[in-house]
Coordinates of C-alpha atoms and ligand atoms in Angstrom, one line a residue:
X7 CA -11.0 -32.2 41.2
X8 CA -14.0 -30.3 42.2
X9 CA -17.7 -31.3 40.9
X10 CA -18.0 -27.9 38.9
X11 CA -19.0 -28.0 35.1
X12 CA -15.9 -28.7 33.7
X13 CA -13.8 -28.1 30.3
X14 CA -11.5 -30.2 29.1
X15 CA -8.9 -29.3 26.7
X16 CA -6.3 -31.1 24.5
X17 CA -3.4 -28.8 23.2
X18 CA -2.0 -26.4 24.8
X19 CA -0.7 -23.8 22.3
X20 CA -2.6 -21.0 19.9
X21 CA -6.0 -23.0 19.9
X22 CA -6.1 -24.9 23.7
X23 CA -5.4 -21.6 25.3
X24 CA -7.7 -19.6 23.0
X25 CA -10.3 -21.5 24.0
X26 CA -9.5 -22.4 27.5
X27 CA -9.7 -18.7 28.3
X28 CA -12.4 -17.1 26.6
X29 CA -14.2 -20.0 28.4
X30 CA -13.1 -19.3 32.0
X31 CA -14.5 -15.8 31.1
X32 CA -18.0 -16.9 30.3
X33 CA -18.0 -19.6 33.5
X34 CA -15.0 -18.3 35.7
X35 CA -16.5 -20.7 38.7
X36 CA -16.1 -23.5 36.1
X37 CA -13.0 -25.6 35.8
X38 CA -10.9 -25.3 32.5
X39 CA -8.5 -28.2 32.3
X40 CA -5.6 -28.4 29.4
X41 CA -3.6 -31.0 28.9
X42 CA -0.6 -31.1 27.0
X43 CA 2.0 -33.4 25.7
X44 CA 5.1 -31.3 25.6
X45 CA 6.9 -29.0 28.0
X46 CA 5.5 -25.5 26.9
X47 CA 2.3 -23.8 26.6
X48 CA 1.1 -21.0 24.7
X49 CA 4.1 -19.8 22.6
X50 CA 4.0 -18.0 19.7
X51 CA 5.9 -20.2 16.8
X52 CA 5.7 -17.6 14.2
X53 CA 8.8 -16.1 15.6
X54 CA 11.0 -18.9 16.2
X55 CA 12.8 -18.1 13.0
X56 CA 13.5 -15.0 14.7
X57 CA 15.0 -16.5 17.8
X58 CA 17.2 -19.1 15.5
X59 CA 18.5 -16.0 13.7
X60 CA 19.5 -14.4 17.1
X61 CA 17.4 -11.0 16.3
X62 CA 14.4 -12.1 19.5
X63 CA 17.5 -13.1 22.2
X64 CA 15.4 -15.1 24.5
X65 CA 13.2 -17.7 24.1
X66 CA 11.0 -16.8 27.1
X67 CA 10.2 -14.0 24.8
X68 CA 7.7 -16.2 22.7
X69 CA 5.9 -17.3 25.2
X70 CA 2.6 -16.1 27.0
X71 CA 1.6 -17.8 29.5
X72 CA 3.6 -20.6 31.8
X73 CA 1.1 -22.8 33.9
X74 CA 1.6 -21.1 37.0
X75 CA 0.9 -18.2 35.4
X76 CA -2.3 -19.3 33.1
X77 CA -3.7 -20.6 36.2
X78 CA -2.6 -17.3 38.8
X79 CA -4.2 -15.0 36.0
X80 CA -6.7 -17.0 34.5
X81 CA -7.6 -19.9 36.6
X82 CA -6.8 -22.4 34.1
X83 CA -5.4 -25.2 35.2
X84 CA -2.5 -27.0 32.8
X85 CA -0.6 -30.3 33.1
X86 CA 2.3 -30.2 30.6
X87 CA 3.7 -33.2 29.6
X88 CA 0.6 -35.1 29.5
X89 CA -0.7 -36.5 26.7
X90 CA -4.4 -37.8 25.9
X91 CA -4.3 -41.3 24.3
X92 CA -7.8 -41.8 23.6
X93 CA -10.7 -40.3 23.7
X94 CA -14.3 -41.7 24.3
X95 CA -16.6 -39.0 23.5
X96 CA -19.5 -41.5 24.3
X97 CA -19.1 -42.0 28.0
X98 CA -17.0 -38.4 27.8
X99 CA -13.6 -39.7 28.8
X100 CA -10.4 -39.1 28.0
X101 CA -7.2 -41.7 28.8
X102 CA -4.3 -39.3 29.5
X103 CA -1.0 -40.6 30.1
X104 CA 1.6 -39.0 32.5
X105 CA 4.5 -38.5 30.2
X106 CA 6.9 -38.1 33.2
X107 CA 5.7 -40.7 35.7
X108 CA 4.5 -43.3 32.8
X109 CA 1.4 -43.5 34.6
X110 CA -2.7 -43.3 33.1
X111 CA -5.6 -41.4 34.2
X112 CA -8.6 -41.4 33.4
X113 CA -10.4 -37.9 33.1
X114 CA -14.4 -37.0 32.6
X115 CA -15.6 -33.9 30.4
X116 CA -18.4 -32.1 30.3
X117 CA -17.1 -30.4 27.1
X118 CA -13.9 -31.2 25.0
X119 CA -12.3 -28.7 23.0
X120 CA -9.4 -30.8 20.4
X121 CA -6.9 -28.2 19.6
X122 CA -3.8 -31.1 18.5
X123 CA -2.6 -28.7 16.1
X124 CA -0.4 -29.8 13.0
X125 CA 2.4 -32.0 12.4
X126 CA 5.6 -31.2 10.3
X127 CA 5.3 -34.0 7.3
X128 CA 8.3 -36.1 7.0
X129 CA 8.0 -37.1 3.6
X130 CA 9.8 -41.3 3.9
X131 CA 12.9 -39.9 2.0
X132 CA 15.7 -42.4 2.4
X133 CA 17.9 -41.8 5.3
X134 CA 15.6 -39.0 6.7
X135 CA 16.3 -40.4 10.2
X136 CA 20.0 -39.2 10.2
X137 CA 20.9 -37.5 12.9
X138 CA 21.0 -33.1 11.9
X139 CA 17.5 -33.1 10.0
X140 CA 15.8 -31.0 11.4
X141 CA 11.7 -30.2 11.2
X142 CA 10.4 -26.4 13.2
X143 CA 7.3 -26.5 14.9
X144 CA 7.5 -25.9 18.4
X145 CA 10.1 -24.3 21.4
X146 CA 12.0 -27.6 21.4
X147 CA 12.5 -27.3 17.9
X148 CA 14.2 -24.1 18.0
X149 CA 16.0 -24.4 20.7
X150 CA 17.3 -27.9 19.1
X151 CA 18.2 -25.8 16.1
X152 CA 19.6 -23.0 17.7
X153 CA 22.4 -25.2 20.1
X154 CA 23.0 -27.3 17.3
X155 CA 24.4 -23.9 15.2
X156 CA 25.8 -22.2 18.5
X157 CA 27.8 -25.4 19.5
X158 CA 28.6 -26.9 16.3
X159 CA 29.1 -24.1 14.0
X160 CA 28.3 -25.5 10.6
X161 CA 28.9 -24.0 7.7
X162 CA 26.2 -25.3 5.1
X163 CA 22.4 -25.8 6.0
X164 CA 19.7 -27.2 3.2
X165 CA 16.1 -26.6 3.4
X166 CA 13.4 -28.8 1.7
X167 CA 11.0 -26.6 0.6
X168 CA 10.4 -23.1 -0.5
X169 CA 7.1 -22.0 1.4
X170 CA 6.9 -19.4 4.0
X171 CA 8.6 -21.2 6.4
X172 CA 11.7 -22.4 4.5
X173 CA 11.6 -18.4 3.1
X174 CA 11.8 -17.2 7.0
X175 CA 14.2 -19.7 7.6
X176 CA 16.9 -19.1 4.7
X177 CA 16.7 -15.4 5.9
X178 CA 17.5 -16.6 9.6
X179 CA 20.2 -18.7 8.9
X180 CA 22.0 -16.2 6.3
X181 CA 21.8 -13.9 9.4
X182 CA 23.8 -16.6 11.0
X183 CA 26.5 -16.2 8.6
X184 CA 25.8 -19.8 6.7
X185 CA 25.9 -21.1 3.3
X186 CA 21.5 -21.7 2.4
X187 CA 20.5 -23.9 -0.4
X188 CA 16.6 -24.1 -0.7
X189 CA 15.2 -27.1 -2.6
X190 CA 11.7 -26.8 -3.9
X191 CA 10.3 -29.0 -5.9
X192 CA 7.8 -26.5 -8.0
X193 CA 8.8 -24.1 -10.2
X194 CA 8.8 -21.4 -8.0
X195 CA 9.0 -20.5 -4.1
X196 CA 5.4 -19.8 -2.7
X197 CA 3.6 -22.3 -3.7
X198 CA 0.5 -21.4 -5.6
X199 CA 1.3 -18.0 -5.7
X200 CA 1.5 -15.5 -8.9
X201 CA 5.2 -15.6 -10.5
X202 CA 4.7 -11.5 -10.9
X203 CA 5.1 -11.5 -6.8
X204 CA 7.7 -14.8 -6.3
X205 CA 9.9 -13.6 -9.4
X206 CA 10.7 -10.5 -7.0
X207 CA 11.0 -12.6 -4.2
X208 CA 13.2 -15.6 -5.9
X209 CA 15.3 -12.3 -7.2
X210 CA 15.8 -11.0 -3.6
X211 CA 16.8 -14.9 -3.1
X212 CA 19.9 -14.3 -4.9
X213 CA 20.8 -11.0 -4.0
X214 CA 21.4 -12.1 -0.3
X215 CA 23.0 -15.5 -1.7
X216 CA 20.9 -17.9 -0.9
X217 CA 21.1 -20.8 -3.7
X218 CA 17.7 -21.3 -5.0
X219 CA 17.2 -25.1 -6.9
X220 CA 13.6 -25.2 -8.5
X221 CA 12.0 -28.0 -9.9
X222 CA 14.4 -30.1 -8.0
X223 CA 13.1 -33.1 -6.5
X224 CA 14.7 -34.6 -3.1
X225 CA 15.0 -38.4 -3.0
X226 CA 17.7 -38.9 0.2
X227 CA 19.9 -38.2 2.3
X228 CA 23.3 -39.5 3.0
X229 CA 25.8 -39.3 5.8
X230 CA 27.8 -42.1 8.1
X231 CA 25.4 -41.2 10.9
X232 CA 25.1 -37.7 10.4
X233 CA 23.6 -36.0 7.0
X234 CA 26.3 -35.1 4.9
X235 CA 24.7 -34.9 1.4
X236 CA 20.9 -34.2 0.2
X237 CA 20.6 -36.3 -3.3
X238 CA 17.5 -35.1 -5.8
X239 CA 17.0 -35.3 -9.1
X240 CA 19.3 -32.8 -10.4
X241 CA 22.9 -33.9 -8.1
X242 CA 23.5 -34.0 -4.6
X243 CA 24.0 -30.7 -2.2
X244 CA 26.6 -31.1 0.5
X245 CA 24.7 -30.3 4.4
X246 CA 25.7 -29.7 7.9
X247 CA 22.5 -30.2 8.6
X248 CA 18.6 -30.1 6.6
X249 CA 15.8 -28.3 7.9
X250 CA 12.5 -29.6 6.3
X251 CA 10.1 -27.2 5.8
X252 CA 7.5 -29.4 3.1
X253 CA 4.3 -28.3 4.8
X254 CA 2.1 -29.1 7.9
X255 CA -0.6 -31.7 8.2
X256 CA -3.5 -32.0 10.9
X257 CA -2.5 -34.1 14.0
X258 CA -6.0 -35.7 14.1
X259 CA -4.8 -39.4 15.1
X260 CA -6.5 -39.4 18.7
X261 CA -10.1 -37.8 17.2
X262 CA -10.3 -40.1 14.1
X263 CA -9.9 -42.9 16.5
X264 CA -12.6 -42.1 18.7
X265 CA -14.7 -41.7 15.7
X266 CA -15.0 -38.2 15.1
X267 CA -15.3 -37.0 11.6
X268 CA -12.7 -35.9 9.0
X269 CA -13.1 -33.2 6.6
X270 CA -10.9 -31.1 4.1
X271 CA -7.3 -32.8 3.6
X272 CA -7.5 -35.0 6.6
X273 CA -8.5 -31.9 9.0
X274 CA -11.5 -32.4 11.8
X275 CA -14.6 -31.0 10.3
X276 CA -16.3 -28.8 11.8
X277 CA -19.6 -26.1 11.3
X278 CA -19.4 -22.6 12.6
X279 CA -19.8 -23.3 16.2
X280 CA -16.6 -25.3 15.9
X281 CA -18.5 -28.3 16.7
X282 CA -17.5 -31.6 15.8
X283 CA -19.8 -34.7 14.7
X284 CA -19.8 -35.7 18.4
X285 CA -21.9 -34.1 21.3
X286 CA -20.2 -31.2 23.2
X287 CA -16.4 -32.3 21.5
X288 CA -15.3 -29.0 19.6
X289 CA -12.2 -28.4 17.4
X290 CA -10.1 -25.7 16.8
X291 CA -6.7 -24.4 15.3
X292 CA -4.6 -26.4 13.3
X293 CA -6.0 -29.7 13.2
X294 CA -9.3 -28.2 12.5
X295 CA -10.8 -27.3 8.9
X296 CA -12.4 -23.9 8.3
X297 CA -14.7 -22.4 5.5
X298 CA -13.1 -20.3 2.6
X299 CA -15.3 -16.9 2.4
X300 CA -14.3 -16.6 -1.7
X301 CA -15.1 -20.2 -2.7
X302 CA -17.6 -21.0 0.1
X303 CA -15.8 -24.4 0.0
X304 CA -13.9 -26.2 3.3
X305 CA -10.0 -25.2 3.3
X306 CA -7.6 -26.4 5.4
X307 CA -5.3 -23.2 5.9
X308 CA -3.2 -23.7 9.2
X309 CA -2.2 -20.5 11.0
X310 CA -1.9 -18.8 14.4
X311 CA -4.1 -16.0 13.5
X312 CA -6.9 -18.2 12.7
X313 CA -6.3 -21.3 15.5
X314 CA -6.9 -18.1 17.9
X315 CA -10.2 -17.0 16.4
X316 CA -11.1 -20.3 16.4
X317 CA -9.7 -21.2 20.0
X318 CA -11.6 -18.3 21.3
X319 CA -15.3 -19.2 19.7
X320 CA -14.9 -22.8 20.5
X321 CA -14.3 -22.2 24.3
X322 CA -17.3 -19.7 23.9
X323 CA -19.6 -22.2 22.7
X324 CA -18.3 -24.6 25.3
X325 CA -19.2 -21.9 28.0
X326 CA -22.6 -21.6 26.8
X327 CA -22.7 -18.5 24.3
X328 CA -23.9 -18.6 20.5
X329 CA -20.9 -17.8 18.6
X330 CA -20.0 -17.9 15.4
X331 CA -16.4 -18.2 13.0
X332 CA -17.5 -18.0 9.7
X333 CA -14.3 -18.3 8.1
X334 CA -11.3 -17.2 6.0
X335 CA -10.1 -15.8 3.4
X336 CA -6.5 -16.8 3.4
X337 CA -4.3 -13.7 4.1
X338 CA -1.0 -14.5 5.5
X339 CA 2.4 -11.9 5.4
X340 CA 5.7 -13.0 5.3
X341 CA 8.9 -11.3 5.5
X342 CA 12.0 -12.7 3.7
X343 CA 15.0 -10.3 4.4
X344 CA 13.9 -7.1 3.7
X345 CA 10.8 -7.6 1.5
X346 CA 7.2 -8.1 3.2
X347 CA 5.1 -10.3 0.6
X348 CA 1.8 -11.1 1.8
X349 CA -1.5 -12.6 0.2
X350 CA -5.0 -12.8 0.8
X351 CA -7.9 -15.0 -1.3
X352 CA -7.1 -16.5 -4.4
X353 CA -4.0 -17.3 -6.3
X354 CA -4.3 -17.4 -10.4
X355 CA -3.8 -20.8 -9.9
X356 CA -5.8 -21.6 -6.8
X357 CA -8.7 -19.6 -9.2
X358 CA -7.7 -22.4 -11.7
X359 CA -7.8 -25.6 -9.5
X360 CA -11.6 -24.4 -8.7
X361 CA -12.9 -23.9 -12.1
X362 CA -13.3 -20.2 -11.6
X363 CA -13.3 -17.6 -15.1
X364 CA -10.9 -15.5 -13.9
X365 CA -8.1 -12.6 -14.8
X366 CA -4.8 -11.4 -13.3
X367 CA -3.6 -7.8 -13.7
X368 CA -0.4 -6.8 -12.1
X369 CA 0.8 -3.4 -11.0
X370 CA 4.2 -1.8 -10.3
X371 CA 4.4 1.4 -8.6
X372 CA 5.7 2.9 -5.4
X373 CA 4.9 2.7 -1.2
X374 CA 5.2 6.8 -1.1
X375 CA 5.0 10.0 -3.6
X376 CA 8.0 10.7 -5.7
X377 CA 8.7 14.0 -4.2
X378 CA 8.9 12.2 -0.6
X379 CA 12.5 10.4 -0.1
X380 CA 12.5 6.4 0.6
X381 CA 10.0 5.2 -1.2
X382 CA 10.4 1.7 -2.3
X383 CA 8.9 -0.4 -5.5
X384 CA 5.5 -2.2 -4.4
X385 CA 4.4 -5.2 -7.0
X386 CA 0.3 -6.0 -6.7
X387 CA -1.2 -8.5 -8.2
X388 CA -5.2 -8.7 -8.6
X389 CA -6.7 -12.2 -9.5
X390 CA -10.5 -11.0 -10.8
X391 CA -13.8 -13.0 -11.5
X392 CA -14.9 -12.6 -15.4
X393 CA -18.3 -11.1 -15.1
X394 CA -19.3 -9.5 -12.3
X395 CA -15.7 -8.5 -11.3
X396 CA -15.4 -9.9 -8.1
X397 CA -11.9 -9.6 -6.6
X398 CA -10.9 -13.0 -5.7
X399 CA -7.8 -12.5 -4.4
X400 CA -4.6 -10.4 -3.8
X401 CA -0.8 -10.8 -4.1
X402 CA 1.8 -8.0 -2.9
X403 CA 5.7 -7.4 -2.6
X404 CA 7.9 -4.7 -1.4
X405 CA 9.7 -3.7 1.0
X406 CA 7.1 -1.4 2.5
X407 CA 3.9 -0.7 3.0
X408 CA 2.4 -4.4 2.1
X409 CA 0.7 -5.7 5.2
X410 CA -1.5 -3.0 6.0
X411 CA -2.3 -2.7 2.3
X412 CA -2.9 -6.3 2.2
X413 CA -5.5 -6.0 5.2
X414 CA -7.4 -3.5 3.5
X415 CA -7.4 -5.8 0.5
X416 CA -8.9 -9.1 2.9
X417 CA -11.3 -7.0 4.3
X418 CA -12.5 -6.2 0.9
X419 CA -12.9 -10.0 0.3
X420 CA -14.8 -10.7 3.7
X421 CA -17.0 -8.2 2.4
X422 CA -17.3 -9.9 -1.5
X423 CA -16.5 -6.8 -2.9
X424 CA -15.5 -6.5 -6.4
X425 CA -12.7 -4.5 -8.3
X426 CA -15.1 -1.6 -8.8
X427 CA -15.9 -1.5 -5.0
X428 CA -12.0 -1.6 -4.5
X429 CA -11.4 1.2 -6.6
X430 CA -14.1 3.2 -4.7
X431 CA -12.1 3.1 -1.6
X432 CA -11.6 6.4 0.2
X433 CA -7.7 5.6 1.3
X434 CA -5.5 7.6 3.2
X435 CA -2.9 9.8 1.5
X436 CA 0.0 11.9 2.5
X437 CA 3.2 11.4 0.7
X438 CA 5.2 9.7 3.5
X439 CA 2.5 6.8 3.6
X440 CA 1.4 6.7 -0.4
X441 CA 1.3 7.9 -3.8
X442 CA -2.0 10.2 -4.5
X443 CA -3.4 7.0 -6.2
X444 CA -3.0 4.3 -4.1
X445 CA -1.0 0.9 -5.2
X446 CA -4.3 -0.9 -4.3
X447 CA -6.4 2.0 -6.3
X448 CA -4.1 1.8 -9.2
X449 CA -4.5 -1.6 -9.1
X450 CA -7.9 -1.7 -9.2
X451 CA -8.6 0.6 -11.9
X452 CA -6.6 -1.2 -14.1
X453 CA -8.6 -4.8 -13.1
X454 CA -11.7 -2.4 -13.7
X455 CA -10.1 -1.5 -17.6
X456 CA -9.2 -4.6 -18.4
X457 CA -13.1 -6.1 -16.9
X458 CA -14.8 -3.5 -19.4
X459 CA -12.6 -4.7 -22.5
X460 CA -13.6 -8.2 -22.0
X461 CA -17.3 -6.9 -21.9
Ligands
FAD10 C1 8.3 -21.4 12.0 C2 6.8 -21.1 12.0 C3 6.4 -19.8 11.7 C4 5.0 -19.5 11.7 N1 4.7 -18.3 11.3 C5 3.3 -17.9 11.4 C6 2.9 -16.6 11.1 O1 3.8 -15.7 10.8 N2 1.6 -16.3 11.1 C7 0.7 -17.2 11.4 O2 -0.5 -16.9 11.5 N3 1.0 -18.5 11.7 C8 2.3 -18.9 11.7 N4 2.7 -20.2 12.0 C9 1.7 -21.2 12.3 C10 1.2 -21.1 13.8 O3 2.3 -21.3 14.6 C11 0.2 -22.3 14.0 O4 -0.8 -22.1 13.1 C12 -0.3 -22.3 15.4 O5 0.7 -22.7 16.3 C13 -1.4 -23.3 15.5 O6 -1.8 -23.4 16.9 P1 -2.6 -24.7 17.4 O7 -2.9 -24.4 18.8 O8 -3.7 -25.0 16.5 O9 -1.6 -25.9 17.2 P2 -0.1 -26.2 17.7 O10 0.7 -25.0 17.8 O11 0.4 -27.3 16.8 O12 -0.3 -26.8 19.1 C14 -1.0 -28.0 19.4 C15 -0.4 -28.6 20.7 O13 -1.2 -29.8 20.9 C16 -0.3 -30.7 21.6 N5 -0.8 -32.0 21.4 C17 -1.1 -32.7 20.3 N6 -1.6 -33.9 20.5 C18 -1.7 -34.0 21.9 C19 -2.2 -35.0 22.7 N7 -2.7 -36.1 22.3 N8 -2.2 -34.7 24.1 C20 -1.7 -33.6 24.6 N9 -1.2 -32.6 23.8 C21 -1.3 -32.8 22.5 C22 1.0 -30.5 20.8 O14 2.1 -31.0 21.6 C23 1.0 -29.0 20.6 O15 1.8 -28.3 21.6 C24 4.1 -20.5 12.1 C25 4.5 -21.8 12.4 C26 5.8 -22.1 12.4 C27 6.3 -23.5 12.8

């Protein structure tokens, strides 16, 4: 290697691309170096429930760039299947091992972006190394789950866990034509989110047969090599196989080790420059923690959306610019068959866990006028500050017209805006797209009623 400024990078997904590029842009004579442990690079895993369900056909399909072709079009140079095993951010070195060859090198930095990302947790459940249990993170996952239904055909699939990632996945594998129980241990799907929105979503559940179990705990599994049964609290559910779909933690391991600091739930810390504790070693994506705009408190809120922002202003401060992320709000959009449900800021209960005064209105209405054919029922849910009447967060189902609306709504919160602001909004209308009064307008005006009787 050359004796040009050089970026390292650890991770080679949402994040370590991110920032690897928008660095090569600010120093394109400068060598960007990423390193990563696996086989692929820079694949999107947001649709992988999409390829398991057959709808995207190809896996190539999810992925952006190979390392030929990140280093033809964007002179970044990538070594898959290498991973770093320790980090010295003193003498800036990293130890990276050769996966294929079994072989170390030793590799200087002159900045270090961390993007390890997140882990699946594998909660120690008895017998959770049978063979068929499944987690989904990354292309081998998919393509593990996908053979393992082409070849073997099973029948019945359960999935710990009823978050956005075990709703995506009971829609995919009813597509497949297979018997889904979802066990979650709450009592509801969602997590933290208003039962007004997962009551429509637990009742779409059952209209496409999926078996729901609620406030069911799992304990094991059981099988004579292979999972046969899930046992939990309330009986045992016969499995083919078990995808586990309990949440994601930061893959921090290698940083905490070299001494860089921890934040929020185990995630690196960081400051707005994406800079860690340790001189010119930034983090970004999911292993990193980020600021929440309505509480002003650290979060830890892994998705792709925000491991590229944060990708893309790490490898900008690396390359010498004065950027900035200031943080998020929390919006995420799922789709589970055919309803879109999608949130941004606070849940009623995530208003709770802070201490906040707070309200919840909810409104039903409809994604287009009545005289206009097709419209469909929209269900919004406001989550208001006593007081002042700062929106602190909003909740949607239907089965149209909820992510754009949902934008509007997280634009309103990056912008501290409260229900009267909201109800100010000048929104499009014509009566394919909306009734005269908006769903988020109608919303707010009745946030704004209920604000005024509390006085
Ligand atoms: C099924 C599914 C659906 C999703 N849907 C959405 C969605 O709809 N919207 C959304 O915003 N987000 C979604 N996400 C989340 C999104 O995929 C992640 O937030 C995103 O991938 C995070 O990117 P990252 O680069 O931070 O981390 P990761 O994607 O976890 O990548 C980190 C990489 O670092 C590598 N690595 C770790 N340690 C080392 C090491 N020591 N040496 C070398 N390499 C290392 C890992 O092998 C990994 O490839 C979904 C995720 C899944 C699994």
């Amino acid at each position: 290697m050359g004796t040009s400024e050089r970026l390292v990078v650890i991770g080679g997904v949402a994040g370590g691309m991110s920032a690897a590029s928008s660095y090569k842009r600010l120093k394109p004579d400068a060598e960007a170096v990423v390193f990563e442990k696996d086989a692929h690079i820079s694949y999107g895993a947001c649709s992988l429930p999409y390829y398991i369900a057959d709808v995207v056909k190809d896996i190539h399909d999810l992925i952006g760039f190979t390392p030929e072709s990140a280093s033809k079009e964007r002179g970044i140079t990538v070594h898959i299947r290498h991973e770093a095993t320790k980090l010295d951010p003193e003498r800036k070195e990293i130890i990276i091992k050769d996966l294929e060859r079994g072989n170390s090198l030793t590799i200087g930095y002159d900045k270090l972006v961390i993007a390890t990302g997140g882990i699946p947790i594998v909660p120690p459940f008895g017998g959770v190394d049978l063979e068929n249990i499944f987690t989904i993170r990354n292309i081998g996952d998919g393509l593990a789950i996908k053979e393992f239904i082409d070849e073997r055909s099973p029948k019945r699939a359960v999935i710990v866990g009823g978050g956005y990632i075990g709703m995506e996945m009971s829609e995919s594998l009813r597509n497949r034509g297979l018997h889904v129980t979802v066990i979650e241990k709450m009592d509801r799907v969602l997590g933290s989110m208003d039962s007004d929105i997962t009551q429509v979503v637990e009742s779409k559940l059952k209209e496409m047969g999926v078996e729901l179990r609620k406030e069911t705990s799992v304990e094991s599994f059981i099988g004579d090599g292979k999972v046969e049964k899930v046992v939990t609290d309330k009986g045992e559910f016969p499995a083919d196989f078990v995808i586990l779909a309990v949440g994601v933690r930061p893959n921090t391991e290698l940083a905490e080790k070299a001494g860089i600091a921890m934040g929020v739930r185990g995630a690196i810390q960081i400051d707005n420059h994406l800079r860690t504790n340790k001189k010119d070693v930034y983090a970004a994506g999911d292993c990193a923690e980020a600021i929440h705009l309505v509480t002003g408190k650290k979060t830890y809120i892994p998705l792709g959306s925000t491991a590229n922002k944060q990708g893309r202003v790490a490898g900008e401060n690396a390359g010498g610019k004065d950027s900035t992320f200031e943080g998020v709000v929390g919006t995420a959009v799922t789709k589970i068959f055919d309803l879109e449900v999608a949130r941004t800021g606070l849940t009623s209960l995530d208003a709770k866990r802070e201490g906040l005064k707070y309200f919840s209105t909810t409104i039903r209405n409809r994604s287009r006028a009545s005289a206009y054919p097709s419209g469909k029922p929209i269900v919004v849910t406001y989550v208001v500050e006593k007081g002042r009447g700062r929106l602190l967060g909003a909740q949607m189902a239907g089965e149209e017209g909820v992510a754009h609306r949902i934008d509007t709504l997280a634009t309103a919160l990056y912008h501290n805006a409260t229900v009267e602001d909201v109800a100010r909004l000048d929104l499009a209308y014509a009566p394919p797209f909306a009734t005269v009064w908006d769903p988020i307008l109608i919303a707010a005006n009745v946030a704004l009623k209920k604000l005024k009787e509390q006085g």
